GROMACS .gro file of C-alpha atoms in nm:
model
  383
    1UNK     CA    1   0.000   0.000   0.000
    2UNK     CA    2   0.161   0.366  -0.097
    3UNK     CA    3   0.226   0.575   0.190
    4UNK     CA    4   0.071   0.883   0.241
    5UNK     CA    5   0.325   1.023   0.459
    6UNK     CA    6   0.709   0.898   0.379
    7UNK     CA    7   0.950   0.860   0.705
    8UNK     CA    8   1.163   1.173   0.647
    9UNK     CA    9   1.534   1.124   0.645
   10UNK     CA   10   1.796   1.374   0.734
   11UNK     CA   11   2.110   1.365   0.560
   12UNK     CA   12   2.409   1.609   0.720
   13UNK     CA   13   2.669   1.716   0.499
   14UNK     CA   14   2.851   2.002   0.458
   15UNK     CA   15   2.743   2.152   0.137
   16UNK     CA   16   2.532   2.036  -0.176
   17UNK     CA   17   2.783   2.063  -0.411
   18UNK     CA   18   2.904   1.804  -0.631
   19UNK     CA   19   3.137   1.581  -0.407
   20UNK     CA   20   3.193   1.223  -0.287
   21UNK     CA   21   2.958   1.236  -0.042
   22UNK     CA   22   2.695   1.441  -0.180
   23UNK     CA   23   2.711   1.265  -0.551
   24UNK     CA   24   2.643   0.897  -0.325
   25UNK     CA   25   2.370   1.056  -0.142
   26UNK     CA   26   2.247   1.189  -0.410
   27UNK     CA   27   2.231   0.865  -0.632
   28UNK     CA   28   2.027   0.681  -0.369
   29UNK     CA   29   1.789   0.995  -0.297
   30UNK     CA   30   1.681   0.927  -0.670
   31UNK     CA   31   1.591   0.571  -0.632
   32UNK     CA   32   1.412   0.574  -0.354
   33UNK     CA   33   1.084   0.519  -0.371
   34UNK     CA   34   0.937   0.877  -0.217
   35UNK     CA   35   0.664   0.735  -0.139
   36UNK     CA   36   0.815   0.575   0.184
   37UNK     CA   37   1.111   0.745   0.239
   38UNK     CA   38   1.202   1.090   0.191
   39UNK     CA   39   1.531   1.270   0.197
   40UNK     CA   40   1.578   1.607   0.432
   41UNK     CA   41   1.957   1.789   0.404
   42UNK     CA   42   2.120   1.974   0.703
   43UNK     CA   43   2.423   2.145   0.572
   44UNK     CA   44   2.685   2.409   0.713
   45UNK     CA   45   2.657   2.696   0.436
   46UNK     CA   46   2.394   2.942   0.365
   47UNK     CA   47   2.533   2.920  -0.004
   48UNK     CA   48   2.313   2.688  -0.250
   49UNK     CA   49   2.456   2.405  -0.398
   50UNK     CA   50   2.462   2.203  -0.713
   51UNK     CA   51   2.216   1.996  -0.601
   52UNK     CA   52   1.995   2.211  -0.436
   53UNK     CA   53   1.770   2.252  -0.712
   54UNK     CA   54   1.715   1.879  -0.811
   55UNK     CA   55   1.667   1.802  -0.382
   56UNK     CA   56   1.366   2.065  -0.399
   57UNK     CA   57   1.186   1.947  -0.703
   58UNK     CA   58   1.244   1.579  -0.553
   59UNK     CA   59   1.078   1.699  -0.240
   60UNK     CA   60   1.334   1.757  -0.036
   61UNK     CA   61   1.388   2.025   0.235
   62UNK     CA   62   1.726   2.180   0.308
   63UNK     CA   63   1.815   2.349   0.609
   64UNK     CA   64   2.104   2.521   0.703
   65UNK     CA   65   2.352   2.577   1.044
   66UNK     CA   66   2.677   2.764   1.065
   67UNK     CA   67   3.005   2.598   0.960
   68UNK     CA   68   3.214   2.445   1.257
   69UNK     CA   69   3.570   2.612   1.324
   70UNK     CA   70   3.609   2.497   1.665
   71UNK     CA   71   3.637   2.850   1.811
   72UNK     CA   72   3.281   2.863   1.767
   73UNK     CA   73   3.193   2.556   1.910
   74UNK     CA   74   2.889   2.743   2.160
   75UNK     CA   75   2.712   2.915   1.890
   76UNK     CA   76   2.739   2.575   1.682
   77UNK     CA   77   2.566   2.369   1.959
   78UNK     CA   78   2.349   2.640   2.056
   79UNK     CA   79   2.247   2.658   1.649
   80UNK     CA   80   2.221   2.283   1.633
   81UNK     CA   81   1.956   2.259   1.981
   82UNK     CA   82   1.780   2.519   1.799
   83UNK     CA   83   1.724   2.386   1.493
   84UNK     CA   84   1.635   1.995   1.653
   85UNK     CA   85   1.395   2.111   1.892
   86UNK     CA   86   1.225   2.308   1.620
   87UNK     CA   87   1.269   1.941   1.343
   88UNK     CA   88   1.244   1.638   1.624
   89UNK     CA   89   1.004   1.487   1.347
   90UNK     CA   90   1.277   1.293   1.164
   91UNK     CA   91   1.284   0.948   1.203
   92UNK     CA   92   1.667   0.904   1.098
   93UNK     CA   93   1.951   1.171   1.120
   94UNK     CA   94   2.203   1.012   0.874
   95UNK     CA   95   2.561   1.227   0.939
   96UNK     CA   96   2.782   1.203   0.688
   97UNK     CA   97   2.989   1.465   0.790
   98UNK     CA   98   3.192   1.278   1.064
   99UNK     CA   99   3.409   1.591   1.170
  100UNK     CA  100   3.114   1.716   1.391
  101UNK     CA  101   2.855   1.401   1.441
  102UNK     CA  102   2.964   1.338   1.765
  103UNK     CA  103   2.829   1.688   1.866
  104UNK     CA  104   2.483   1.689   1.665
  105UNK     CA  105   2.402   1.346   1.672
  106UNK     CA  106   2.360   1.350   2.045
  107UNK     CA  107   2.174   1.657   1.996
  108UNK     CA  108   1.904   1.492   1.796
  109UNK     CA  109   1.890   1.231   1.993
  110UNK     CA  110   1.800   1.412   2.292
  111UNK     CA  111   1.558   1.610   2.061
  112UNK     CA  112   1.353   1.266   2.025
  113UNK     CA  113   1.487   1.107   1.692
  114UNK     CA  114   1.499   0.787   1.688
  115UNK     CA  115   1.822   0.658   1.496
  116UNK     CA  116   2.130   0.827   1.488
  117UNK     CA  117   2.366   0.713   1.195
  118UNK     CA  118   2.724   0.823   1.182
  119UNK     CA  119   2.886   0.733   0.794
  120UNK     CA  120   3.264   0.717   0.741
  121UNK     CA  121   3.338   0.837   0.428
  122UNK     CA  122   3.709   0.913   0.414
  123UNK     CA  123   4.016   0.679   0.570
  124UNK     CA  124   4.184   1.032   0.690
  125UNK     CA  125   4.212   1.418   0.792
  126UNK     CA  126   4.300   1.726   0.620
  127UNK     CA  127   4.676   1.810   0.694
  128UNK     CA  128   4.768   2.034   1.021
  129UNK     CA  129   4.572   2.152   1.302
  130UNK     CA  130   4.265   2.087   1.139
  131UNK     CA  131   4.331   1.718   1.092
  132UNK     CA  132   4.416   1.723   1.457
  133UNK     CA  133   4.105   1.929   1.567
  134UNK     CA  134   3.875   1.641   1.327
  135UNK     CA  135   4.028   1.380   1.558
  136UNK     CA  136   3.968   1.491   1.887
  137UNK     CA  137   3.642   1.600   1.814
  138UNK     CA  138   3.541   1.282   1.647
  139UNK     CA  139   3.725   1.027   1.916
  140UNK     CA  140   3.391   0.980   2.126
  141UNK     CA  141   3.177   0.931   1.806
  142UNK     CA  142   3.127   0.530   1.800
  143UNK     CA  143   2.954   0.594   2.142
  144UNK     CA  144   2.740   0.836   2.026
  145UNK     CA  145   2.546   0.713   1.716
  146UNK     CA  146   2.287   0.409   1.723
  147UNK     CA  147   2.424   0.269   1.418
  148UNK     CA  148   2.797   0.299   1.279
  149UNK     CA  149   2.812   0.290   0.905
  150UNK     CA  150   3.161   0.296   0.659
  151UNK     CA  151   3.208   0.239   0.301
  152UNK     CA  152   3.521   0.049   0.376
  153UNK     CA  153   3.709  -0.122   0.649
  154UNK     CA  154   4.023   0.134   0.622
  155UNK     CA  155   3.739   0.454   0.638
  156UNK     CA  156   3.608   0.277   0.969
  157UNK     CA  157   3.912   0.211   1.145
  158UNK     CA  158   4.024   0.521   1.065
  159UNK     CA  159   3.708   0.710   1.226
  160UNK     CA  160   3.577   0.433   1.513
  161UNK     CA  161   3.908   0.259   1.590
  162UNK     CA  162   4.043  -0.060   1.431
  163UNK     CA  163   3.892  -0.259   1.793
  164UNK     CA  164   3.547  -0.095   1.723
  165UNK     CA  165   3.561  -0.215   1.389
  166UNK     CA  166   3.689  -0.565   1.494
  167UNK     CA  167   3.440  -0.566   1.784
  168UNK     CA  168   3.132  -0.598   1.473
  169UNK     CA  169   2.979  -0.279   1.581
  170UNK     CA  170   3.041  -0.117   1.206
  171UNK     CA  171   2.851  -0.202   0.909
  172UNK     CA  172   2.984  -0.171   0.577
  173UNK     CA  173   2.754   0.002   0.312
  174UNK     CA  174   2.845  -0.044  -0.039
  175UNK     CA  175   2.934   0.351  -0.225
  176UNK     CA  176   2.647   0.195  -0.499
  177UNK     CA  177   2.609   0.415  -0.844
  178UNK     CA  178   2.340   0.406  -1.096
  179UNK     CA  179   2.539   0.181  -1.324
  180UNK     CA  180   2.293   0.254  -1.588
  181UNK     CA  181   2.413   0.568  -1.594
  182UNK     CA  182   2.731   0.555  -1.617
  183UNK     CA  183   2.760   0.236  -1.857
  184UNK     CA  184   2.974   0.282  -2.188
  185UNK     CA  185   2.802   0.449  -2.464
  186UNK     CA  186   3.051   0.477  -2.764
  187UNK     CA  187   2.815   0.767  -2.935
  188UNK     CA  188   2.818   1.013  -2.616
  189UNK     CA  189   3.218   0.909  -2.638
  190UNK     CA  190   3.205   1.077  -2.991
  191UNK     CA  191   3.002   1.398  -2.900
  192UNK     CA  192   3.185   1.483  -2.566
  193UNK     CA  193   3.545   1.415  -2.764
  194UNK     CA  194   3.407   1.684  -3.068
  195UNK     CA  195   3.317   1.876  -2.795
  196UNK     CA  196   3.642   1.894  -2.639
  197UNK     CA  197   3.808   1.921  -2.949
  198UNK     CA  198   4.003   1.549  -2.847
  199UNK     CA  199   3.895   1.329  -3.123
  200UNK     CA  200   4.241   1.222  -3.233
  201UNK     CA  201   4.414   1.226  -2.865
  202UNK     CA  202   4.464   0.996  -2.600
  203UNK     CA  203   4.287   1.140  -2.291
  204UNK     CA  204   4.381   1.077  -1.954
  205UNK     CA  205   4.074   1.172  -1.673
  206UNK     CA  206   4.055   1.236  -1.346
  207UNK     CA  207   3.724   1.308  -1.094
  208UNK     CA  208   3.816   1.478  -0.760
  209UNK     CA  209   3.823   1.768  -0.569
  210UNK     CA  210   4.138   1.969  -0.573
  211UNK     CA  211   4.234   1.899  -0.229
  212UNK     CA  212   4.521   1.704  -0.035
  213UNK     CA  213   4.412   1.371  -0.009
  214UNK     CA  214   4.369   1.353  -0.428
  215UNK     CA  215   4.726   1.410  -0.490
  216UNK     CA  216   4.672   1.650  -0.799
  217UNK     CA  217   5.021   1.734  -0.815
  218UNK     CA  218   5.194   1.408  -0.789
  219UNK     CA  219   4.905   1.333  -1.107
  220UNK     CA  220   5.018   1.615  -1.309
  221UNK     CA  221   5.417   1.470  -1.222
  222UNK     CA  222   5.242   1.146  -1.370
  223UNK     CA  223   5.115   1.348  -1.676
  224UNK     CA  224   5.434   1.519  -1.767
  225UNK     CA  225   5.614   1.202  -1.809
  226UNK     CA  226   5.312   1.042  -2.002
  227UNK     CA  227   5.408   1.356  -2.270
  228UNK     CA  228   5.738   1.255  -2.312
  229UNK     CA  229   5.603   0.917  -2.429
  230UNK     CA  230   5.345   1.022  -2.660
  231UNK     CA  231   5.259   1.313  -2.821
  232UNK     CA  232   4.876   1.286  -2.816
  233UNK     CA  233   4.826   1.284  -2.492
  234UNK     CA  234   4.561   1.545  -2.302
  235UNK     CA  235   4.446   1.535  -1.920
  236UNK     CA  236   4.118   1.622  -1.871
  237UNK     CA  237   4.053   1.707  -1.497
  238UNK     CA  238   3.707   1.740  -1.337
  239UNK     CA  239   3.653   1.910  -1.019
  240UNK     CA  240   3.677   2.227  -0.779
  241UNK     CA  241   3.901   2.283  -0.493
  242UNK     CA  242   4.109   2.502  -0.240
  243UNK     CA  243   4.437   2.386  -0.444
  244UNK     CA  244   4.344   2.429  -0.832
  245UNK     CA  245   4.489   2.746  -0.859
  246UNK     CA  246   4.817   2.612  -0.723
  247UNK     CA  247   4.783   2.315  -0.993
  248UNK     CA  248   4.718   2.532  -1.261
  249UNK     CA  249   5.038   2.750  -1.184
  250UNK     CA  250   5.248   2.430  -1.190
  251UNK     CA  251   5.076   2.320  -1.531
  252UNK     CA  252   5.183   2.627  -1.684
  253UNK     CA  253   5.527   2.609  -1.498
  254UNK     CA  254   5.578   2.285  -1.678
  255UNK     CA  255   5.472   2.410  -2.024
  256UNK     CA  256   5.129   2.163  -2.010
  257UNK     CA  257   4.901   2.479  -2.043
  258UNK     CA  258   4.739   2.323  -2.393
  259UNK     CA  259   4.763   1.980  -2.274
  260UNK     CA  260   4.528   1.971  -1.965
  261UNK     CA  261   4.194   2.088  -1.952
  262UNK     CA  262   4.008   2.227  -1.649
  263UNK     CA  263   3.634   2.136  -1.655
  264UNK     CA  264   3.534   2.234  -1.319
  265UNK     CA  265   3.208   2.030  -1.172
  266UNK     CA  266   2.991   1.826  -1.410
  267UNK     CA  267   2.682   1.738  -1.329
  268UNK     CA  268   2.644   1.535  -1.594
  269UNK     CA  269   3.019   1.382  -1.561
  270UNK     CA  270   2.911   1.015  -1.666
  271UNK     CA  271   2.919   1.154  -2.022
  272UNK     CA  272   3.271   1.314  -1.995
  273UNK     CA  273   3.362   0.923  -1.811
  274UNK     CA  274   3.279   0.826  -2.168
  275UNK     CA  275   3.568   1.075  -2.380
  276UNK     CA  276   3.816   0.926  -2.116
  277UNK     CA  277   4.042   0.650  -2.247
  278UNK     CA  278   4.241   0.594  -1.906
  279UNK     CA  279   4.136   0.693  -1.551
  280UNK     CA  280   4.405   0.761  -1.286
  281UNK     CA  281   4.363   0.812  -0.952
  282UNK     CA  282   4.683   0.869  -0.729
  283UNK     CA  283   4.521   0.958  -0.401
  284UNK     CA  284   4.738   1.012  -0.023
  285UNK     CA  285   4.395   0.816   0.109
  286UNK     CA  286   4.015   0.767   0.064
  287UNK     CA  287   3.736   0.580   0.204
  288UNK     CA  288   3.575   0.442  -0.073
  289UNK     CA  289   3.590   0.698  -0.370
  290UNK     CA  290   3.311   0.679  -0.574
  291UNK     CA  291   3.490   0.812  -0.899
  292UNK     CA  292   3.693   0.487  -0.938
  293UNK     CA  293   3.348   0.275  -0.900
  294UNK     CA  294   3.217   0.489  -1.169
  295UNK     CA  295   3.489   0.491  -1.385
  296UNK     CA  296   3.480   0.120  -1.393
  297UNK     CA  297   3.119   0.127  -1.482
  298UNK     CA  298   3.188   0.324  -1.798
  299UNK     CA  299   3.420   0.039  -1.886
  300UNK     CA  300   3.796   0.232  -1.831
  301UNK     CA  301   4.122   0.130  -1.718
  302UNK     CA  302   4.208   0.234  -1.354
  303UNK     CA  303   4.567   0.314  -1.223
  304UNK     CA  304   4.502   0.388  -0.875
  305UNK     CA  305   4.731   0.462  -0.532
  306UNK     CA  306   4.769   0.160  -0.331
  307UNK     CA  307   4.702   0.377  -0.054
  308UNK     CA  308   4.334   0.338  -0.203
  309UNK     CA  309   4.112   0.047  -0.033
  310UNK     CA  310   4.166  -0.276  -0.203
  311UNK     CA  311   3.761  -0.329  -0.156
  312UNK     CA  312   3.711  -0.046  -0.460
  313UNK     CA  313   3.863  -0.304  -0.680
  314UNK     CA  314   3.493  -0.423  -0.832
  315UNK     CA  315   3.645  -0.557  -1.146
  316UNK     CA  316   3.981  -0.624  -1.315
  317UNK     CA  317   3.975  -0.301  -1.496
  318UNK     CA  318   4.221  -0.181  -1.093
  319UNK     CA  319   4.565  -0.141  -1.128
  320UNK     CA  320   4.726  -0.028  -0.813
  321UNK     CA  321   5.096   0.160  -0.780
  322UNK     CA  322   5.265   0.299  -0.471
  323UNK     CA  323   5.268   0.704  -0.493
  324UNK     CA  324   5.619   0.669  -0.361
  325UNK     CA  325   5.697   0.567  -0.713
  326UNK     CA  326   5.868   0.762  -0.976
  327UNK     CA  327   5.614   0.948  -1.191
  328UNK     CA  328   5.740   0.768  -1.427
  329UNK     CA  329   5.667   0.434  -1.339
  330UNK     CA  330   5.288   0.534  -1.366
  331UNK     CA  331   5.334   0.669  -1.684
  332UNK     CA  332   5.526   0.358  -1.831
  333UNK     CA  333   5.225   0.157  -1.671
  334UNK     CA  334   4.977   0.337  -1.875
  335UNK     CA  335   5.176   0.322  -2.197
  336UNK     CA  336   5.229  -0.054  -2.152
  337UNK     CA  337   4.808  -0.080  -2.081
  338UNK     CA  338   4.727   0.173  -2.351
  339UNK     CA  339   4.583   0.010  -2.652
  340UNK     CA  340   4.430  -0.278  -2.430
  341UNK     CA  341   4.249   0.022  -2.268
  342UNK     CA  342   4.060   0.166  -2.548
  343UNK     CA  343   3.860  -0.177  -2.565
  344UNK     CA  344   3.529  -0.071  -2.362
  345UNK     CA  345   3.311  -0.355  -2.222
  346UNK     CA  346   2.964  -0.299  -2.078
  347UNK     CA  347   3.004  -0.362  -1.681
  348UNK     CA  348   2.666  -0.349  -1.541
  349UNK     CA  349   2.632  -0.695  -1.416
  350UNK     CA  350   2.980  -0.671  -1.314
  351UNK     CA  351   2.887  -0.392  -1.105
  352UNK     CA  352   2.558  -0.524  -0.993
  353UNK     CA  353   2.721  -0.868  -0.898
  354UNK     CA  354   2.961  -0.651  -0.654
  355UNK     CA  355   2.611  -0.541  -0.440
  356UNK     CA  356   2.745  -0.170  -0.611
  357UNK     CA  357   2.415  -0.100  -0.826
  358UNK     CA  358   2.183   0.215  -0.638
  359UNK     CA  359   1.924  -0.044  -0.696
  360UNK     CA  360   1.941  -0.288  -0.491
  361UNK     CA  361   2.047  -0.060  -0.236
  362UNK     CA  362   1.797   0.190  -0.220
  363UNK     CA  363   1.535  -0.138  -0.154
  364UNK     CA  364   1.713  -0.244   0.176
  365UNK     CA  365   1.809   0.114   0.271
  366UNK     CA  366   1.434   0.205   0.258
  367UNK     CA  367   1.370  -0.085   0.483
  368UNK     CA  368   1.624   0.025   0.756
  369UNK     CA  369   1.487   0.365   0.757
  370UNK     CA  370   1.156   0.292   0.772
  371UNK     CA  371   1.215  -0.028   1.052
  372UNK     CA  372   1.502   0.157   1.208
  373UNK     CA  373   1.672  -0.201   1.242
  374UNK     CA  374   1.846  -0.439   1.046
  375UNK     CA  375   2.101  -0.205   0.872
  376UNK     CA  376   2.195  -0.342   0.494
  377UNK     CA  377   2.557  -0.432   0.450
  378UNK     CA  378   2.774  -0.640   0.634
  379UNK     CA  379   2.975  -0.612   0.922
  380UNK     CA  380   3.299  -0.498   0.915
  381UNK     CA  381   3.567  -0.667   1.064
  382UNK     CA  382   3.322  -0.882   1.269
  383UNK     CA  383   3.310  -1.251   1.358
   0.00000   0.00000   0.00000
């Protein structure tokens, strides 16, 4: 029987722009059927996002606190008791923003909703004082949420302690992707290359925010030796960040100006997934990135840091190299895999068979919300 009245959901994140988070959130959000679950989005911006048009005509509502910078850690609770004792009519609060769940999931608890759900996302911190601010402030945070959720066993040690995760208390939800979506389509390949003016090159891709933890710089180190090999080659990067300008500077310092292109954020970035003929990935950590799932879904070649989970692996399309490497070494590994790469399979039940399709996920995550028990998954590290 339809519901009248969907369980509402509330998703915390810290924006809703495109990003690793967001885009995975996002993906279920669109499968679920509305009708018994709907999504709700607490974020720490007054700016609008990407997606904050597509959550509003989906039904969504989006609400917004301050952004967290320790010194204002009064005004941030005080903002956070406001807003749950105004919205106690959740019957979830999902935080994916793990810097600061251990201080609002409480919060809403006390308010009178009913789960709590902290989700690690990422297997580490930001550099500096800020890395060692996220720690402290996230230590207690296992204790504090009804369910603990990861996409991986490294992002779970890394946020609720390897014994936590050994313990069994931390389920592991797949990052799923509409693999529809994102499946090979040699046509869109042909209009996004004319677009790009890259019919007749070999393009290189890469999905990520320009932050640390993607290692831009070490990529474009990668890149520089990949144009001594071949002449044809072109690095398309997708993405936003606190760092592009710095990468840009080095691009020109290198003389790579007309060889890498700087797309910013695609929302439609399965089609540029198609133009790519190699995907490479050399990130300092992750969680569980999402980009590498979808890249394999669209049928490419992966190079990716071995300091990248060994779980994102879905296929044999993963390739992993140490980042203490010579740049070198990563380009000589895409040179030897080049004209193997261009051969594009469709991976959909490849994906699927990995429990990675939204799908099948958005079935047994509407189940947990509405029952409150019984999250999907497994459990990490349990016996």
């Amino acid at each position: 029987m339809t519901r009248t009245n969907p369980v509402r959901v509330l998703n915390v994140l810290g924006t809703t722009n495109l990003g690793g988070a967001e885009s995975r959130v996002m993906e279920l959000y669109r499968a679920l059927d509305r009708n018994r679950v709907q999504f709700d989005f607490l974020v720490h911006t007054d700016q609008e996002g990407q997606y904050s048009g597509e959550i509003r005509r989906l039904g969504g509502r989006i609400y917004h606190v301050p952004r967290f910078r320790v010194y204002n850690i009064l005004a941030y609770r005080r903002a956070l008791c406001r807003f749950f004792g105004e919205h106690s009519e959740f019957a979830a609060v999902h935080g994916h923003m793990t810097s600061t769940a251990s201080i609002y999931l409480p919060i809403a608890k006390r308010a009178g909703v009913p789960v709590t759900i902290a989700h690690a996302r990422s297997a580490g911190v930001d550099q500096g004082i800020k890395g060692l601010a996220t720690r402290v402030i996230r230590y207690p945070l296992k204790y504090r949420a009804d369910y603990c959720f990861t996409c991986s066993a490294e992002a779970g040690e890394a946020v609720y302690g390897r014994q936590w995760v050994a313990g069994g208390h931390v389920w592991t939800i797949p990052n799923a992707i509409d693999a529809q979506r994102f499946a090979y389509d040699a046509a869109v390949r042909g209009e996004v290359r004319a677009e790009l003016g890259l019919a007749d090159h070999f393009v290189v891709g890469h999905v990520g925010r320009f932050g640390f933890m993607k290692n831009h710089g070490y990529l474009i180190d990668i890149f520089a030796e990949l144009c001594r090999m071949r002449d044809d080659a072109v690095l398309v990067l997708i993405g936003k960040g606190e760092l592009e300008e710095e990468i840009r500077a080095k691009v020109q310092r290198l003389g790579l100006a007309d060889r890498v292109r700087f797309l910013g954020n695609c929302l439609d970035v399965e089609r540029y997934y198609q133009a790519f003929d190699y995907f490479v990935f050399p990130s300092v950590f992750e969680g569980l990135p999402g980009s590498v799932v979808e890249a394999q879904a669209s049928g490419l070649c992966c190079l990716v840091s071995d300091q990248v989970t060994k779980e994102v692996a879905l296929t044999d399309l993963v390739t992993y190299r140490s980042i203490t490497e010579p740049a070198a070494n990563w380009a000589g590994e895409i040179m030897r895999n080049a004209k193997a790469a261009l051969g594009r399979e469709d991976m959909r039940a490849a994906i699927a068979a990995r429990h990675f399709d939204v799908r099948e996920q958005a079935s047994k995550m509407e189940a947990f919300y509405i029952s409150g028990k019984n999250p999907p998954g497994s459990v990490t590290g349990g016996v």
